[in-house]
Coordinates of C-alpha atoms and ligand atoms in Angstrom, one line a residue:
X1 CA -45.6 63.3 0.6
X2 CA -42.7 64.6 -1.4
X3 CA -44.7 66.3 -4.1
X4 CA -41.5 67.6 -5.7
X5 CA -40.3 64.2 -6.3
X6 CA -43.6 63.0 -7.9
X7 CA -43.5 66.0 -10.2
X8 CA -40.0 65.0 -11.5
X9 CA -39.9 62.9 -14.7
X10 CA -38.9 59.3 -14.2
X11 CA -35.2 58.9 -14.3
X12 CA -33.7 57.3 -17.5
X13 CA -31.3 54.4 -17.2
X14 CA -28.6 56.7 -18.3
X15 CA -29.4 59.0 -15.3
X16 CA -29.4 56.0 -13.1
X17 CA -26.1 54.6 -14.1
X18 CA -24.6 57.9 -13.1
X19 CA -23.2 58.4 -16.6
X20 CA -23.9 62.1 -16.4
X21 CA -22.1 62.4 -13.1
X22 CA -18.9 60.8 -14.5
X23 CA -18.9 63.2 -17.6
X24 CA -19.4 66.1 -15.2
X25 CA -16.3 65.2 -13.2
X26 CA -13.3 66.1 -15.4
X27 CA -10.9 65.0 -12.7
X28 CA -12.2 61.4 -12.5
X29 CA -10.2 60.1 -15.5
X30 CA -7.1 62.2 -14.5
X31 CA -7.2 60.8 -11.0
X32 CA -7.3 57.2 -12.4
X33 CA -4.4 57.9 -14.8
X34 CA -2.2 59.9 -12.5
X35 CA -1.4 57.2 -10.1
X36 CA 1.6 55.0 -10.9
X37 CA 1.6 51.3 -10.4
X38 CA 4.0 51.6 -7.5
X39 CA 1.7 54.3 -5.8
X40 CA -1.2 51.9 -6.3
X41 CA 0.6 49.0 -4.7
X42 CA 1.6 51.3 -1.8
X43 CA -2.0 52.6 -1.3
X44 CA -3.6 49.2 -1.5
X45 CA -1.3 47.2 0.6
X46 CA -0.6 49.9 3.2
X47 CA -4.3 49.8 4.5
X48 CA -3.5 47.0 6.9
X49 CA -0.9 49.0 8.7
X50 CA -3.4 52.0 9.2
X51 CA -5.9 49.5 10.7
X52 CA -3.2 48.1 13.1
X53 CA -2.2 51.7 14.0
X54 CA -5.7 52.6 14.8
X55 CA -6.2 49.5 16.9
X56 CA -2.9 50.1 18.7
X57 CA -4.0 53.7 19.5
X58 CA -6.9 52.1 21.4
X59 CA -4.9 49.3 23.0
X60 CA -2.4 51.8 24.3
X61 CA -5.2 53.7 25.9
X62 CA -4.3 56.9 24.0
X63 CA -7.9 57.7 23.2
X64 CA -8.7 57.7 26.9
X65 CA -5.6 59.7 27.9
X66 CA -6.8 63.0 26.4
X67 CA -9.9 64.8 27.2
X68 CA -11.6 67.0 24.6
X69 CA -9.5 70.2 24.1
X70 CA -6.7 68.8 26.2
X71 CA -3.1 68.8 24.9
X72 CA -0.1 66.7 26.2
X73 CA 3.5 66.3 25.3
X74 CA 4.8 63.2 23.7
X75 CA 6.7 62.2 26.8
X76 CA 3.6 62.7 29.1
X77 CA 1.6 60.4 26.8
X78 CA 4.5 57.9 26.9
X79 CA 4.4 58.0 30.6
X80 CA 0.7 57.7 30.9
X81 CA 0.7 54.6 28.5
X82 CA 3.9 53.2 30.1
X83 CA 5.5 53.3 26.6
X84 CA 9.1 53.8 25.3
X85 CA 9.3 57.6 24.7
X86 CA 11.0 57.4 21.4
X87 CA 8.7 54.8 20.0
X88 CA 5.8 56.7 21.3
X89 CA 7.1 60.0 19.6
X90 CA 7.2 58.1 16.3
X91 CA 3.8 56.6 16.8
X92 CA 2.2 60.0 17.7
X93 CA 3.9 61.5 14.6
X94 CA 2.1 58.9 12.4
X95 CA -1.2 59.3 14.1
X96 CA -1.0 63.1 13.6
X97 CA -0.4 62.4 9.9
X98 CA -3.5 60.1 9.9
X99 CA -5.7 62.9 11.3
X100 CA -6.3 61.3 14.6
X101 CA -4.2 63.9 16.5
X102 CA -3.8 67.6 16.1
X103 CA -1.0 69.8 17.7
X104 CA -1.1 73.1 19.5
X105 CA 1.4 75.9 19.1
X106 CA 3.9 74.2 21.4
X107 CA 3.7 70.9 19.4
X108 CA 1.7 69.1 22.1
X109 CA -0.9 66.5 20.9
X110 CA -4.7 66.7 21.3
X111 CA -7.4 64.5 19.9
X112 CA -9.2 65.6 16.7
X113 CA -12.9 64.9 16.4
X114 CA -11.9 61.7 14.3
X115 CA -9.6 60.7 17.2
X116 CA -12.4 61.1 19.7
X117 CA -14.3 58.4 17.9
X118 CA -11.6 55.9 19.0
X119 CA -12.8 56.2 22.6
X120 CA -14.7 53.2 23.9
X121 CA -18.3 53.2 22.4
X122 CA -17.1 55.7 19.6
X123 CA -17.8 55.2 16.0
X124 CA -14.4 54.2 14.7
X125 CA -13.7 52.0 17.8
X126 CA -17.0 50.1 17.1
X127 CA -16.2 49.9 13.3
X128 CA -12.7 48.5 14.1
X129 CA -14.2 46.2 16.7
X130 CA -16.5 44.7 14.1
X131 CA -14.1 44.6 11.1
X132 CA -11.3 43.0 13.0
X133 CA -13.5 40.6 14.9
X134 CA -12.8 36.8 14.2
X135 CA -16.2 36.5 12.2
X136 CA -15.4 39.3 9.9
X137 CA -11.7 38.4 9.5
X138 CA -12.5 34.8 8.8
X139 CA -15.0 35.9 6.2
X140 CA -12.2 37.9 4.5
X141 CA -9.7 35.1 4.8
X142 CA -12.1 32.7 3.3
X143 CA -13.0 34.9 0.3
X144 CA -11.4 32.6 -2.3
X145 CA -13.4 29.6 -0.9
X146 CA -16.5 31.6 -1.0
X147 CA -15.9 32.6 -4.7
X148 CA -15.1 29.0 -5.6
X149 CA -18.2 27.5 -3.8
X150 CA -20.6 30.3 -4.3
X151 CA -21.5 30.4 -0.5
X152 CA -19.9 32.4 2.4
X153 CA -17.6 30.1 4.3
X154 CA -17.8 31.5 7.8
X155 CA -21.3 31.5 8.8
X156 CA -21.7 28.0 10.4
X157 CA -24.5 27.2 8.1
X158 CA -26.4 30.4 8.6
X159 CA -27.6 32.7 5.7
X160 CA -26.4 35.9 7.3
X161 CA -24.1 36.9 10.3
X162 CA -27.2 38.1 12.4
X163 CA -27.9 35.0 14.3
X164 CA -24.2 34.8 15.2
X165 CA -24.4 38.5 16.3
X166 CA -27.3 37.5 18.5
X167 CA -25.2 34.9 20.2
X168 CA -22.4 37.5 20.9
X169 CA -23.9 40.6 22.6
X170 CA -20.5 42.4 22.7
X171 CA -20.1 42.1 19.0
X172 CA -23.7 42.9 18.4
X173 CA -23.5 46.1 20.4
X174 CA -20.4 47.2 18.3
X175 CA -22.4 46.4 15.1
X176 CA -25.3 48.5 16.3
X177 CA -22.9 51.4 17.1
X178 CA -21.1 50.9 13.7
X179 CA -24.4 51.0 11.8
X180 CA -25.8 53.8 13.7
X181 CA -22.7 56.0 13.3
X182 CA -22.9 55.5 9.6
X183 CA -26.7 56.1 9.5
X184 CA -26.4 59.3 11.5
X185 CA -24.9 61.2 8.6
X186 CA -27.6 60.0 6.3
X187 CA -30.3 60.6 8.9
X188 CA -29.6 64.4 8.9
X189 CA -30.1 64.5 5.1
X190 CA -33.2 62.2 5.0
X191 CA -34.9 63.9 7.9
X192 CA -34.6 67.2 6.2
X193 CA -36.9 66.0 3.4
X194 CA -40.6 67.0 3.2
X195 CA -42.7 64.6 5.3
X196 CA -45.8 66.8 5.3
X197 CA -48.0 64.2 3.3
X198 CA -47.0 61.3 5.5
X199 CA -48.5 60.1 8.8
X200 CA -46.9 56.8 9.6
X201 CA -43.2 55.9 8.8
X202 CA -42.3 52.2 9.0
X203 CA -38.5 51.4 9.1
X204 CA -38.0 47.7 8.2
X205 CA -34.7 46.3 9.8
X206 CA -34.3 49.7 11.4
X207 CA -31.4 48.6 13.7
X208 CA -31.1 50.6 16.8
X209 CA -33.7 53.3 15.5
X210 CA -31.1 56.1 14.6
X211 CA -32.9 56.9 11.4
X212 CA -36.4 56.6 12.6
X213 CA -35.6 58.6 15.7
X214 CA -34.1 61.4 13.7
X215 CA -37.2 61.5 11.5
X216 CA -39.7 61.5 14.2
X217 CA -37.8 64.1 16.2
X218 CA -37.7 66.4 13.2
X219 CA -41.4 65.9 12.3
X220 CA -43.6 65.7 15.4
X221 CA -46.8 64.9 13.4
X222 CA -45.4 61.5 12.5
X223 CA -45.8 58.1 14.1
X224 CA -43.3 55.2 13.6
X225 CA -43.2 51.5 13.2
X226 CA -39.8 49.6 13.5
X227 CA -39.5 46.0 12.7
X228 CA -36.4 44.2 13.8
X229 CA -35.1 40.8 14.9
X230 CA -36.1 40.1 18.4
X231 CA -32.7 40.5 20.0
X232 CA -32.1 43.9 18.3
X233 CA -35.7 45.0 19.0
X234 CA -35.2 44.6 22.7
X235 CA -32.2 47.0 22.6
X236 CA -33.9 49.5 20.3
X237 CA -36.9 49.7 22.5
X238 CA -34.7 50.8 25.3
X239 CA -32.9 53.2 23.2
X240 CA -36.0 54.9 21.7
X241 CA -37.5 55.1 25.3
X242 CA -34.4 57.1 26.4
X243 CA -35.1 59.6 23.6
X244 CA -38.7 60.0 24.8
X245 CA -40.2 58.4 21.7
X246 CA -41.9 55.3 23.4
X247 CA -45.5 56.6 22.8
X248 CA -44.8 57.4 19.1
X249 CA -43.1 54.1 17.9
X250 CA -44.5 50.6 17.6
X251 CA -41.5 48.2 17.9
X252 CA -42.3 44.9 16.4
X253 CA -40.0 41.8 16.8
X254 CA -40.5 40.1 13.5
X255 CA -39.1 38.9 10.2
X256 CA -39.1 41.6 7.6
X257 CA -38.8 39.1 4.8
X258 CA -41.7 36.9 5.9
X259 CA -44.1 39.0 8.0
X260 CA -46.6 41.5 6.6
X261 CA -45.8 45.0 7.5
X262 CA -48.7 47.1 9.1
X263 CA -50.1 49.8 6.8
X264 CA -47.7 52.7 6.6
X265 CA -47.6 55.6 4.1
X266 CA -43.8 55.7 4.1
X267 CA -41.7 52.5 4.3
X268 CA -37.9 52.7 4.6
X269 CA -35.5 49.9 3.9
X270 CA -31.9 51.2 4.6
X271 CA -29.0 48.8 4.0
X272 CA -31.4 45.8 3.9
X273 CA -31.7 44.8 0.3
X274 CA -28.0 44.3 -0.2
X275 CA -27.9 41.6 2.5
X276 CA -30.0 39.2 0.5
X277 CA -30.7 37.6 -2.9
X278 CA -33.5 38.7 -5.3
X279 CA -36.1 36.1 -4.2
X280 CA -35.8 37.1 -0.5
X281 CA -36.0 40.7 -1.4
X282 CA -39.0 40.2 -3.6
X283 CA -40.9 38.8 -0.6
X284 CA -40.0 41.9 1.4
X285 CA -40.9 44.3 -1.4
X286 CA -44.2 42.3 -2.1
X287 CA -45.1 42.7 1.6
X288 CA -44.2 46.4 1.6
X289 CA -46.2 47.0 -1.6
X290 CA -49.3 45.6 0.2
X291 CA -48.8 47.9 3.2
X292 CA -48.3 50.9 0.9
X293 CA -51.4 50.0 -1.2
X294 CA -53.5 49.9 2.1
X295 CA -52.2 53.4 3.0
X296 CA -53.2 55.0 -0.3
X297 CA -51.8 56.1 -3.6
X298 CA -49.6 58.8 -2.1
X299 CA -47.5 56.2 -0.2
X300 CA -43.8 55.8 -0.9
X301 CA -41.0 53.3 -0.4
X302 CA -37.6 54.7 0.3
X303 CA -34.7 52.4 -0.4
X304 CA -31.2 53.5 0.8
X305 CA -28.2 51.5 -0.5
X306 CA -24.7 52.1 -2.1
X307 CA -25.3 51.3 -5.7
X308 CA -22.4 49.9 -7.7
X309 CA -20.7 52.5 -10.1
X310 CA -20.3 51.9 -13.8
X311 CA -17.7 49.3 -14.6
X312 CA -14.1 50.4 -13.9
X313 CA -14.9 53.1 -11.4
X314 CA -14.3 52.7 -7.7
X315 CA -16.7 53.7 -5.0
X316 CA -17.5 52.4 -1.4
X317 CA -20.0 50.1 -3.2
X318 CA -17.1 48.1 -4.7
X319 CA -15.6 47.2 -1.2
X320 CA -19.1 46.7 0.2
X321 CA -20.0 44.2 -2.5
X322 CA -17.1 41.9 -1.6
X323 CA -18.0 42.3 2.0
X324 CA -21.6 41.2 1.3
X325 CA -20.2 38.3 -0.8
X326 CA -18.1 37.1 2.1
X327 CA -20.6 37.5 4.9
X328 CA -24.2 37.1 3.4
X329 CA -25.5 34.1 1.3
X330 CA -27.0 35.9 -1.7
X331 CA -25.9 39.4 -0.4
X332 CA -24.7 41.7 -3.0
X333 CA -24.5 45.4 -4.1
X334 CA -26.5 46.2 -7.3
X335 CA -26.4 48.9 -9.9
X336 CA -29.2 51.4 -10.0
X337 CA -30.7 49.8 -13.1
X338 CA -30.6 46.5 -11.2
X339 CA -32.4 48.1 -8.2
X340 CA -35.0 49.6 -10.7
X341 CA -35.5 46.1 -12.2
X342 CA -35.9 44.5 -8.8
X343 CA -38.5 47.1 -7.7
X344 CA -40.4 46.6 -11.1
X345 CA -40.6 42.9 -10.4
X346 CA -42.4 43.8 -7.1
X347 CA -44.6 46.1 -9.1
X348 CA -43.0 49.2 -7.6
X349 CA -42.1 52.2 -9.9
X350 CA -38.8 53.9 -9.2
X351 CA -39.7 57.6 -9.4
X352 CA -36.6 59.4 -8.1
X353 CA -32.9 58.8 -7.1
X354 CA -31.2 61.2 -4.7
X355 CA -27.5 61.0 -3.9
X356 CA -26.6 60.9 -0.2
X357 CA -23.4 61.2 1.6
X358 CA -20.8 58.3 1.5
X359 CA -21.9 57.0 -2.0
X360 CA -25.3 56.1 -0.6
X361 CA -28.4 56.8 -2.7
X362 CA -32.1 57.3 -1.8
X363 CA -34.3 55.4 -4.2
X364 CA -37.9 56.5 -4.1
X365 CA -40.6 54.2 -5.4
X366 CA -44.4 54.0 -5.5
X367 CA -46.9 51.4 -6.3
X368 CA -47.7 51.2 -9.9
Ligands
SAM401 C1 -27.1 46.5 7.8 S1 -28.2 46.7 9.2 C2 -29.0 48.1 8.7 C3 -29.7 48.8 9.9 C4 -30.4 50.1 9.6 N1 -31.5 49.9 8.7 C5 -29.4 51.1 9.2 O1 -29.5 51.5 7.9 O2 -28.5 51.6 10.0 C6 -29.4 45.4 8.8 C7 -30.5 45.3 9.9 O3 -31.5 44.4 9.5 C8 -31.9 43.6 10.5 N2 -32.4 42.3 10.0 C9 -31.7 41.4 9.2 N3 -32.5 40.4 8.9 C10 -33.7 40.7 9.5 C11 -35.0 39.9 9.5 N4 -35.1 38.8 8.9 N5 -36.0 40.5 10.2 C12 -35.9 41.7 10.8 N6 -34.7 42.4 10.8 C13 -33.7 41.9 10.2 C14 -30.6 43.3 11.3 O4 -30.8 43.0 12.6 C15 -29.9 44.7 11.1 O5 -30.2 45.6 12.2

């Protein structure tokens, strides 16, 4: 139980909107004003060429042509990839600028840690695979139709892309890796928190188990429950077994919005609420509250999301909100006060908000 959190005063709505944070950043306004219209046009429309370049890096086999700590000349890489040497030299020059490649003292190229994630199964490779898949691309192409009709236009009548992922194991595997690579950064911060007062941690929609595995590994006194869709649960079971966690985790193939959660004194929902509308989330939160009440008054709910910033400011949440709009019926990012209100409707009190990497926030709630 994180006693420190409970001792903290409840956050005011001003704290929650991040207003203090904005005042404390004297460069935020300057950054917004400093950019000219032409620079903004270049930055916003240039993103597609960077995405093409990253995909091309994979297609050419460059990510596989260099071992860690290995450096090769531009001509060697052109020969390995059967490419035109001059074109290749220009392409490598660009990828160096993008931080995918580094150079040694002779000007030969090697992969940076970022470049290594472009290998098959790597984080950026999986992210690109998902984002440039026909399903994700169609969702973006149909955004205008989605805005006009109020419903995503690329889901074949489904509410979310998850049933479509289940029918496409290749894409589903990349989605798991994409989520897991993003969650790995959060898992280090979250698992460093104080879990001394907890016994059972339930991760609802816990994906491939990245977060739960990190927490259980760091805190050997804990047991875990992970509830997932049947297709994902089967892969997760295998993955957690590989990490030696089989005896400590109960994996349940179920529906986190409809099924009751077994009692747990810490329930985590990470990147779940933003996929659905308020009524669906209130069912999930109502079920979670019952499980927390059975566990005792010390029990906590941890919600991890990327809240929307105050109007006019950009954060990762702005892009994610349009992504949710295009791919999830009722999916949306919310402001911190909207999350506080949603939790209150499920009779859960928001007691603390902790900033996490990548514009994510941990919202800690307890039964009222
Ligand atoms: C955006 S991912 C987040 C995964 C993980 N919590 C994380 O933060 O990395 C959402 C997860 O919720 C799962 N999910 C979606 N709807 C579900 C449902 N009705 N029941 C169980 N799991 C569900 C999906 O399979 C997916 O793994």
